[in-house]
PDB file of C-alpha atoms in Angstrom:
ATOM      1  CA  MET A   1     198.579 195.814  88.437  1.00 48.00           C
ATOM      2  CA  VAL A   2     195.227 194.665  87.163  1.00 50.00           C
ATOM      3  CA  TRP A   3     192.651 196.923  88.798  1.00 55.00           C
ATOM      4  CA  THR A   4     194.920 199.867  88.351  1.00 55.00           C
ATOM      5  CA  SER A   5     195.018 198.985  84.720  1.00 52.00           C
ATOM      6  CA  ILE A   6     191.289 198.578  84.369  1.00 55.00           C
ATOM      7  CA  ILE A   7     190.512 201.931  85.844  1.00 58.00           C
ATOM      8  CA  ALA A   8     193.208 203.591  83.867  1.00 57.00           C
ATOM      9  CA  ALA A   9     191.882 202.004  80.723  1.00 55.00           C
ATOM     10  CA  VAL A  10     188.327 202.989  81.417  1.00 59.00           C
ATOM     11  CA  LEU A  11     189.102 206.571  82.337  1.00 59.00           C
ATOM     12  CA  THR A  12     191.387 206.964  79.357  1.00 58.00           C
ATOM     13  CA  THR A  13     188.760 205.760  76.908  1.00 58.00           C
ATOM     14  CA  ALA A  14     185.946 207.589  78.693  1.00 56.00           C
ATOM     15  CA  VAL A  15     187.471 210.971  77.906  1.00 50.00           C
ATOM     16  CA  GLY A  16     186.654 212.418  74.481  1.00 44.00           C
ATOM     17  CA  THR A  17     189.146 211.566  71.753  1.00 40.00           C
ATOM     18  CA  GLU A  18     190.179 215.146  71.181  1.00 43.00           C
ATOM     19  CA  ASN A  19     190.734 215.657  74.913  1.00 45.00           C
ATOM     20  CA  VAL A  20     192.991 212.620  75.224  1.00 40.00           C
ATOM     21  CA  LEU A  21     195.102 213.256  72.158  1.00 43.00           C
ATOM     22  CA  ALA A  22     195.337 217.016  72.632  1.00 42.00           C
ATOM     23  CA  GLY A  23     196.019 216.734  76.339  1.00 43.00           C
ATOM     24  CA  GLU A  24     192.875 218.669  77.301  1.00 41.00           C
ATOM     25  CA  ASP A  25     190.908 217.929  80.446  1.00 37.00           C
ATOM     26  CA  SER A  26     187.312 216.782  80.460  1.00 36.00           C
ATOM     27  CA  PRO A  27     185.350 218.584  83.218  1.00 30.00           C
ATOM     28  CA  VAL A  28     184.047 215.230  84.426  1.00 30.00           C
ATOM     29  CA  LEU A  29     187.496 213.671  84.661  1.00 31.00           C
ATOM     30  CA  TYR A  30     189.462 216.726  85.762  1.00 28.00           C
ATOM     31  CA  THR A  31     190.173 215.236  89.171  1.00 28.00           C
ATOM     32  CA  LEU A  32     191.473 212.017  87.645  1.00 29.00           C
ATOM     33  CA  TRP A  33     193.796 213.644  85.166  1.00 28.00           C
ATOM     34  CA  SER A  34     195.233 215.963  87.833  1.00 29.00           C
ATOM     35  CA  VAL A  35     196.216 213.180  90.232  1.00 32.00           C
ATOM     36  CA  PRO A  36     199.974 213.182  90.889  1.00 32.00           C
ATOM     37  CA  GLU A  37     202.240 210.177  90.610  1.00 37.00           C
ATOM     38  CA  VAL A  38     202.036 207.743  93.501  1.00 38.00           C
ATOM     39  CA  HIS A  39     205.280 206.801  95.183  1.00 38.00           C
ATOM     40  CA  THR A  40     204.419 203.726  97.192  1.00 39.00           C
ATOM     41  CA  GLY A  41     206.230 202.462 100.233  1.00 39.00           C
ATOM     42  CA  SER A  42     205.701 200.200 103.186  1.00 37.00           C
ATOM     43  CA  VAL A  43     202.235 200.828 104.600  1.00 37.00           C
ATOM     44  CA  SER A  44     200.447 198.824 107.287  1.00 37.00           C
ATOM     45  CA  GLN A  45     197.057 197.599 106.081  1.00 46.00           C
ATOM     46  CA  GLN A  46     194.524 194.860 106.675  1.00 50.00           C
ATOM     47  CA  SER A  47     195.298 191.640 104.853  1.00 50.00           C
ATOM     48  CA  SER A  48     192.774 190.055 102.501  1.00 68.00           C
ATOM     49  CA  GLY A  49     193.212 186.419 101.590  1.00 85.00           C
ATOM     50  CA  ILE A  50     190.858 186.587  98.601  1.00 89.00           C
ATOM     51  CA  LEU A  51     192.658 189.647  97.239  1.00 86.00           C
ATOM     52  CA  ASP A  52     196.012 187.898  97.648  1.00 86.00           C
ATOM     53  CA  LYS A  53     194.695 184.946  95.615  1.00 89.00           C
ATOM     54  CA  PHE A  54     193.450 187.261  92.868  1.00 87.00           C
ATOM     55  CA  ILE A  55     196.775 189.094  92.618  1.00 84.00           C
ATOM     56  CA  ALA A  56     198.727 185.810  92.660  1.00 86.00           C
ATOM     57  CA  GLY A  57     196.679 184.494  89.743  1.00 86.00           C
ATOM     58  CA  LEU A  58     197.390 187.627  87.726  1.00 84.00           C
ATOM     59  CA  ALA A  59     201.106 187.530  88.424  1.00 85.00           C
ATOM     60  CA  SER A  60     201.536 184.209  86.628  1.00 88.00           C
ATOM     61  CA  SER A  61     199.113 184.770  83.743  1.00 91.00           C
ATOM     62  CA  SER A  62     197.870 186.963  80.950  1.00 93.00           C
ATOM     63  CA  ALA A  63     194.403 188.380  81.691  1.00 91.00           C
ATOM     64  CA  ALA A  64     191.692 189.325  79.193  1.00 92.00           C
ATOM     65  CA  PHE A  65     188.407 190.955  80.101  1.00 90.00           C
ATOM     66  CA  ASP A  66     185.477 192.919  78.718  1.00 92.00           C
ATOM     67  CA  TYR A  67     183.932 195.739  80.706  1.00 88.00           C
ATOM     68  CA  GLU A  68     181.094 198.240  80.785  1.00 89.00           C
ATOM     69  CA  TYR A  69     181.195 201.445  82.793  1.00 86.00           C
ATOM     70  CA  VAL A  70     179.093 204.355  84.004  1.00 87.00           C
ATOM     71  CA  LEU A  71     180.638 207.666  85.066  1.00 84.00           C
ATOM     72  CA  ASP A  72     178.089 209.708  86.956  1.00 86.00           C
ATOM     73  CA  ASN A  73     177.746 212.924  88.920  1.00 80.00           C
ATOM     74  CA  ALA A  74     174.906 215.371  89.447  1.00 75.00           C
ATOM     75  CA  LYS A  75     175.266 216.915  85.990  1.00 80.00           C
ATOM     76  CA  VAL A  76     176.957 214.463  83.641  1.00 80.00           C
ATOM     77  CA  LYS A  77     176.502 210.754  82.990  1.00 86.00           C
ATOM     78  CA  MET A  78     178.761 208.843  80.613  1.00 86.00           C
ATOM     79  CA  THR A  79     178.568 205.197  79.612  1.00 88.00           C
ATOM     80  CA  GLY A  80     180.796 202.995  77.516  1.00 87.00           C
ATOM     81  CA  SER A  81     182.479 199.649  77.118  1.00 89.00           C
ATOM     82  CA  GLY A  82     185.717 198.086  76.034  1.00 88.00           C
ATOM     83  CA  ASN A  83     188.155 195.239  76.446  1.00 89.00           C
ATOM     84  CA  VAL A  84     191.616 194.802  77.901  1.00 88.00           C
ATOM     85  CA  ILE A  85     194.461 192.312  77.585  1.00 91.00           C
ATOM     86  CA  LEU A  86     196.893 192.662  80.483  1.00 88.00           C
ATOM     87  CA  GLN A  87     200.189 190.985  81.298  1.00 90.00           C
ATOM     88  CA  ASP A  88     202.644 192.291  83.886  1.00 85.00           C
ATOM     89  CA  ASN A  89     203.400 195.899  82.885  1.00 82.00           C
ATOM     90  CA  SER A  90     202.011 195.516  79.366  1.00 88.00           C
ATOM     91  CA  PHE A  91     198.457 195.950  78.130  1.00 88.00           C
ATOM     92  CA  ILE A  92     196.196 196.536  75.139  1.00 91.00           C
ATOM     93  CA  MET A  93     192.941 198.436  75.679  1.00 88.00           C
ATOM     94  CA  LYS A  94     190.216 199.137  73.150  1.00 90.00           C
ATOM     95  CA  GLY A  95     187.009 201.010  73.736  1.00 86.00           C
ATOM     96  CA  ASP A  96     184.926 204.060  72.829  1.00 83.00           C
ATOM     97  CA  GLY A  97     186.891 204.702  69.649  1.00 86.00           C
ATOM     98  CA  LEU A  98     190.348 204.588  71.212  1.00 89.00           C
ATOM     99  CA  GLU A  99     193.079 201.960  71.177  1.00 93.00           C
ATOM    100  CA  VAL A 100     195.937 201.938  73.708  1.00 90.00           C
ATOM    101  CA  TYR A 101     199.008 199.739  73.337  1.00 94.00           C
ATOM    102  CA  CYS A 102     201.752 199.498  75.973  1.00 91.00           C
ATOM    103  CA  ASP A 103     204.679 197.090  75.951  1.00 93.00           C
ATOM    104  CA  GLY A 104     205.898 198.192  79.376  1.00 88.00           C
ATOM    105  CA  SER A 105     208.103 200.999  78.119  1.00 91.00           C
ATOM    106  CA  VAL A 106     206.199 202.834  75.348  1.00 94.00           C
ATOM    107  CA  LYS A 107     202.476 203.603  75.281  1.00 91.00           C
ATOM    108  CA  TRP A 108     200.604 204.398  72.060  1.00 94.00           C
ATOM    109  CA  THR A 109     197.127 205.961  71.989  1.00 92.00           C
ATOM    110  CA  ILE A 110     195.388 205.601  68.624  1.00 94.00           C
ATOM    111  CA  ASP A 111     192.255 207.341  67.362  1.00 93.00           C
ATOM    112  CA  ARG A 112     191.521 205.846  63.960  1.00 94.00           C
ATOM    113  CA  ASN A 113     188.444 208.018  63.391  1.00 92.00           C
ATOM    114  CA  ALA A 114     190.485 211.190  63.804  1.00 94.00           C
ATOM    115  CA  SER A 115     193.615 209.661  62.183  1.00 96.00           C
ATOM    116  CA  GLU A 116     195.739 210.677  65.163  1.00 96.00           C
ATOM    117  CA  ALA A 117     198.274 208.793  67.283  1.00 97.00           C
ATOM    118  CA  VAL A 118     200.352 209.705  70.339  1.00 95.00           C
ATOM    119  CA  ALA A 119     203.467 207.872  71.564  1.00 96.00           C
ATOM    120  CA  GLU A 120     204.841 208.468  75.062  1.00 93.00           C
ATOM    121  CA  SER A 121     207.179 206.836  77.526  1.00 91.00           C
ATOM    122  CA  PHE A 122     205.659 204.636  80.221  1.00 85.00           C
ATOM    123  CA  ASP A 123     207.301 204.867  83.638  1.00 76.00           C
ATOM    124  CA  ARG A 124     206.402 201.702  85.539  1.00 68.00           C
ATOM    125  CA  GLU A 125     208.359 202.723  88.622  1.00 67.00           C
ATOM    126  CA  HIS A 126     206.319 205.911  89.061  1.00 65.00           C
ATOM    127  CA  PRO A 127     203.012 205.281  87.294  1.00 63.00           C
ATOM    128  CA  ASP A 128     200.411 208.013  87.003  1.00 63.00           C
ATOM    129  CA  TYR A 129     197.583 205.611  87.802  1.00 61.00           C
ATOM    130  CA  LEU A 130     194.667 207.819  86.967  1.00 58.00           C
ATOM    131  CA  ALA A 131     196.078 209.093  83.723  1.00 56.00           C
ATOM    132  CA  ASN A 132     196.668 205.444  82.820  1.00 54.00           C
ATOM    133  CA  PRO A 133     193.722 203.755  84.449  1.00 54.00           C
ATOM    134  CA  ALA A 134     194.476 200.327  83.039  1.00 51.00           C
ATOM    135  CA  LEU A 135     196.818 199.904  85.854  1.00 61.00           C
ATOM    136  CA  ILE A 136     194.610 199.808  89.145  1.00 68.00           C
ATOM    137  CA  VAL A 137     193.649 196.147  88.865  1.00 63.00           C
ATOM    138  CA  GLY A 138     196.956 194.482  89.638  1.00 63.00           C
ATOM    139  CA  ASP A 139     198.379 197.285  91.734  1.00 71.00           C
ATOM    140  CA  VAL A 140     195.319 197.578  93.923  1.00 75.00           C
ATOM    141  CA  SER A 141     197.318 196.615  97.009  1.00 74.00           C
ATOM    142  CA  ARG A 142     199.886 199.326  96.253  1.00 77.00           C
ATOM    143  CA  VAL A 143     197.410 202.202  96.079  1.00 80.00           C
ATOM    144  CA  PHE A 144     194.590 201.071  98.376  1.00 85.00           C
ATOM    145  CA  SER A 145     194.323 199.533 101.821  1.00 87.00           C
ATOM    146  CA  VAL A 146     191.571 197.041 102.611  1.00 90.00           C
ATOM    147  CA  VAL A 147     189.207 198.567 105.171  1.00 91.00           C
ATOM    148  CA  SER A 148     186.725 195.701 105.342  1.00 91.00           C
ATOM    149  CA  GLU A 149     185.695 192.523 103.567  1.00 92.00           C
ATOM    150  CA  LYS A 150     182.178 191.085 103.460  1.00 93.00           C
ATOM    151  CA  SER A 151     179.780 189.003 101.390  1.00 94.00           C
ATOM    152  CA  SER A 152     177.609 191.025  99.021  1.00 95.00           C
ATOM    153  CA  SER A 153     176.032 191.002  95.566  1.00 95.00           C
ATOM    154  CA  PHE A 154     176.943 192.836  92.371  1.00 95.00           C
ATOM    155  CA  GLY A 155     175.411 192.512  88.933  1.00 89.00           C
ATOM    156  CA  GLY A 156     173.248 189.622  90.076  1.00 90.00           C
ATOM    157  CA  LYS A 157     176.272 187.664  91.379  1.00 91.00           C
ATOM    158  CA  SER A 158     177.226 186.616  94.880  1.00 94.00           C
ATOM    159  CA  VAL A 159     180.560 188.326  95.510  1.00 95.00           C
ATOM    160  CA  THR A 160     183.052 189.375  98.137  1.00 95.00           C
ATOM    161  CA  ALA A 161     183.069 193.152  98.542  1.00 95.00           C
ATOM    162  CA  LEU A 162     186.425 194.647  99.488  1.00 93.00           C
ATOM    163  CA  HIS A 163     185.972 198.188 100.810  1.00 93.00           C
ATOM    164  CA  LEU A 164     189.131 200.133 100.050  1.00 90.00           C
ATOM    165  CA  ALA A 165     190.711 203.394 101.200  1.00 90.00           C
ATOM    166  CA  PRO A 166     193.372 205.222  99.162  1.00 86.00           C
ATOM    167  CA  LEU A 167     196.884 205.130 100.525  1.00 84.00           C
ATOM    168  CA  PRO A 168     198.799 208.389 101.059  1.00 80.00           C
ATOM    169  CA  GLY A 169     199.809 209.925  97.729  1.00 70.00           C
ATOM    170  CA  LEU A 170     196.728 208.846  95.772  1.00 73.00           C
ATOM    171  CA  LYS A 171     194.727 212.058  95.583  1.00 71.00           C
ATOM    172  CA  GLY A 172     191.269 212.645  94.170  1.00 76.00           C
ATOM    173  CA  ILE A 173     189.723 209.315  95.215  1.00 80.00           C
ATOM    174  CA  SER A 174     187.784 209.140  98.468  1.00 87.00           C
ATOM    175  CA  SER A 175     186.827 205.447  98.498  1.00 89.00           C
ATOM    176  CA  ALA A 176     186.407 202.319  96.393  1.00 89.00           C
ATOM    177  CA  VAL A 177     184.769 198.906  96.517  1.00 92.00           C
ATOM    178  CA  LEU A 178     186.227 195.980  94.569  1.00 91.00           C
ATOM    179  CA  TYR A 179     183.890 193.047  93.938  1.00 94.00           C
ATOM    180  CA  LEU A 180     185.465 189.609  93.488  1.00 94.00           C
ATOM    181  CA  SER A 181     183.542 186.517  92.417  1.00 93.00           C
ATOM    182  CA  GLY A 182     184.606 183.076  93.621  1.00 89.00           C
ATOM    183  CA  THR A 183     186.863 182.151  96.512  1.00 83.00           C
ATOM    184  CA  GLU A 184     189.519 179.658  95.386  1.00 84.00           C
ATOM    185  CA  SER A 185     190.244 181.377  92.067  1.00 88.00           C
ATOM    186  CA  PRO A 186     188.582 184.789  92.453  1.00 91.00           C
ATOM    187  CA  VAL A 187     187.936 186.969  89.410  1.00 91.00           C
ATOM    188  CA  PRO A 188     186.776 190.603  89.277  1.00 90.00           C
ATOM    189  CA  ALA A 189     183.042 191.190  88.945  1.00 93.00           C
ATOM    190  CA  GLY A 190     183.165 194.955  89.195  1.00 90.00           C
ATOM    191  CA  LEU A 191     184.399 198.105  90.853  1.00 88.00           C
ATOM    192  CA  GLU A 192     182.785 201.190  92.332  1.00 89.00           C
ATOM    193  CA  MET A 193     184.981 204.223  92.929  1.00 85.00           C
ATOM    194  CA  LYS A 194     184.014 207.595  94.387  1.00 88.00           C
ATOM    195  CA  MET A 195     186.042 210.715  93.668  1.00 82.00           C
ATOM    196  CA  ASP A 196     186.536 213.655  96.008  1.00 81.00           C
ATOM    197  CA  ASP A 197     184.224 215.751  93.802  1.00 80.00           C
ATOM    198  CA  ASP A 198     181.440 213.137  94.065  1.00 84.00           C
ATOM    199  CA  ILE A 199     181.982 211.654  90.597  1.00 85.00           C
ATOM    200  CA  ILE A 200     181.209 207.935  90.787  1.00 89.00           C
ATOM    201  CA  LEU A 201     182.694 205.310  88.470  1.00 85.00           C
ATOM    202  CA  THR A 202     180.862 201.979  88.319  1.00 89.00           C
ATOM    203  CA  LEU A 203     182.638 199.360  86.253  1.00 87.00           C
ATOM    204  CA  THR A 204     181.176 195.943  85.491  1.00 91.00           C
ATOM    205  CA  VAL A 205     183.436 193.166  84.224  1.00 91.00           C
ATOM    206  CA  THR A 206     181.277 191.169  81.807  1.00 93.00           C
ATOM    207  CA  SER A 207     183.875 188.482  81.064  1.00 94.00           C
ATOM    208  CA  PHE A 208     187.270 187.606  82.492  1.00 93.00           C
ATOM    209  CA  SER A 209     189.789 184.897  81.637  1.00 94.00           C
ATOM    210  CA  LEU A 210     193.387 183.967  82.414  1.00 93.00           C
ATOM    211  CA  SER A 211     195.770 182.260  80.009  1.00 95.00           C
ATOM    212  CA  SER A 212     199.452 181.476  79.674  1.00 95.00           C
ATOM    213  CA  LYS A 213     201.754 184.432  79.235  1.00 95.00           C
ATOM    214  CA  THR A 214     202.742 185.436  75.696  1.00 93.00           C
ATOM    215  CA  ASP A 215     205.754 187.198  74.248  1.00 93.00           C
ATOM    216  CA  LEU A 216     205.664 190.865  75.252  1.00 91.00           C
ATOM    217  CA  SER A 217     206.330 191.887  71.661  1.00 93.00           C
ATOM    218  CA  SER A 218     202.647 191.221  71.018  1.00 94.00           C
ATOM    219  CA  PHE A 219     201.832 194.317  73.108  1.00 96.00           C
ATOM    220  CA  ALA A 220     204.068 196.648  71.105  1.00 96.00           C
ATOM    221  CA  PHE A 221     202.424 198.870  68.503  1.00 97.00           C
ATOM    222  CA  ASN A 222     203.924 199.001  65.014  1.00 95.00           C
ATOM    223  CA  GLU A 223     203.569 202.590  63.835  1.00 94.00           C
ATOM    224  CA  LYS A 224     204.347 201.482  60.287  1.00 94.00           C
ATOM    225  CA  THR A 225     200.851 200.029  60.124  1.00 95.00           C
ATOM    226  CA  LEU A 226     199.387 203.555  60.242  1.00 96.00           C
ATOM    227  CA  SER A 227     198.419 205.121  56.931  1.00 95.00           C
ATOM    228  CA  SER A 228     200.169 208.222  55.651  1.00 95.00           C
ATOM    229  CA  ASP A 229     197.269 210.497  56.599  1.00 95.00           C
ATOM    230  CA  PHE A 230     197.797 209.880  60.341  1.00 97.00           C
ATOM    231  CA  ILE A 231     199.124 212.729  62.476  1.00 96.00           C
ATOM    232  CA  ILE A 232     201.683 211.207  64.861  1.00 96.00           C
ATOM    233  CA  THR A 233     202.776 213.064  68.010  1.00 96.00           C
ATOM    234  CA  ASP A 234     205.884 211.583  69.617  1.00 95.00           C
ATOM    235  CA  LEU A 235     206.315 212.663  73.267  1.00 94.00           C
ATOM    236  CA  ARG A 236     209.095 210.246  74.135  1.00 89.00           C
TER     237      ARG A 236
END
């Protein structure tokens, strides 16, 4: 669920605040927001030992990472940064003026500058990965197949590059490359993802750590902490 989560997080925070909270589409991210839910099943794909190790490490831990991203096409280039704490189906993402809290069942999106907040149900069984990009990291094997694996470099690091192809049902993405650093306990170094409309997302993980799991209540957002001037939209 980790890389799914990272991408979801990045794409969520990359969209303008008004677009996210009002449900409007950014021209740059139109393809991502229009992707349907992915219903995964049994699909034959190439096995990757290093990817299996990465996913196994995430399954037993809480992950925290900082990231920087570039969204680029022929006309528009967007940059930003943020941080994520991820554990199982729960996550907290902060970046580019937005905060997202999800305890596995309810997701809150907070814009403190605009004094707006949105609460909505989170369906883990049928996740909309690209509307919730914080989910592609740990679910990478559910939405992508490994096409090839080879030694490479990314961000000045020696890495293993996993070239990925989207599985049936994941529309809007033509290809992706996941870069993992290390072999025994691999950690993400970055991700490059190309959309069908030639938009390219390059995400660099600047720090990554694993720790013991915490109580999931720490991922829940307490709406009582919001001041009275906040406009709260409840979509649950």
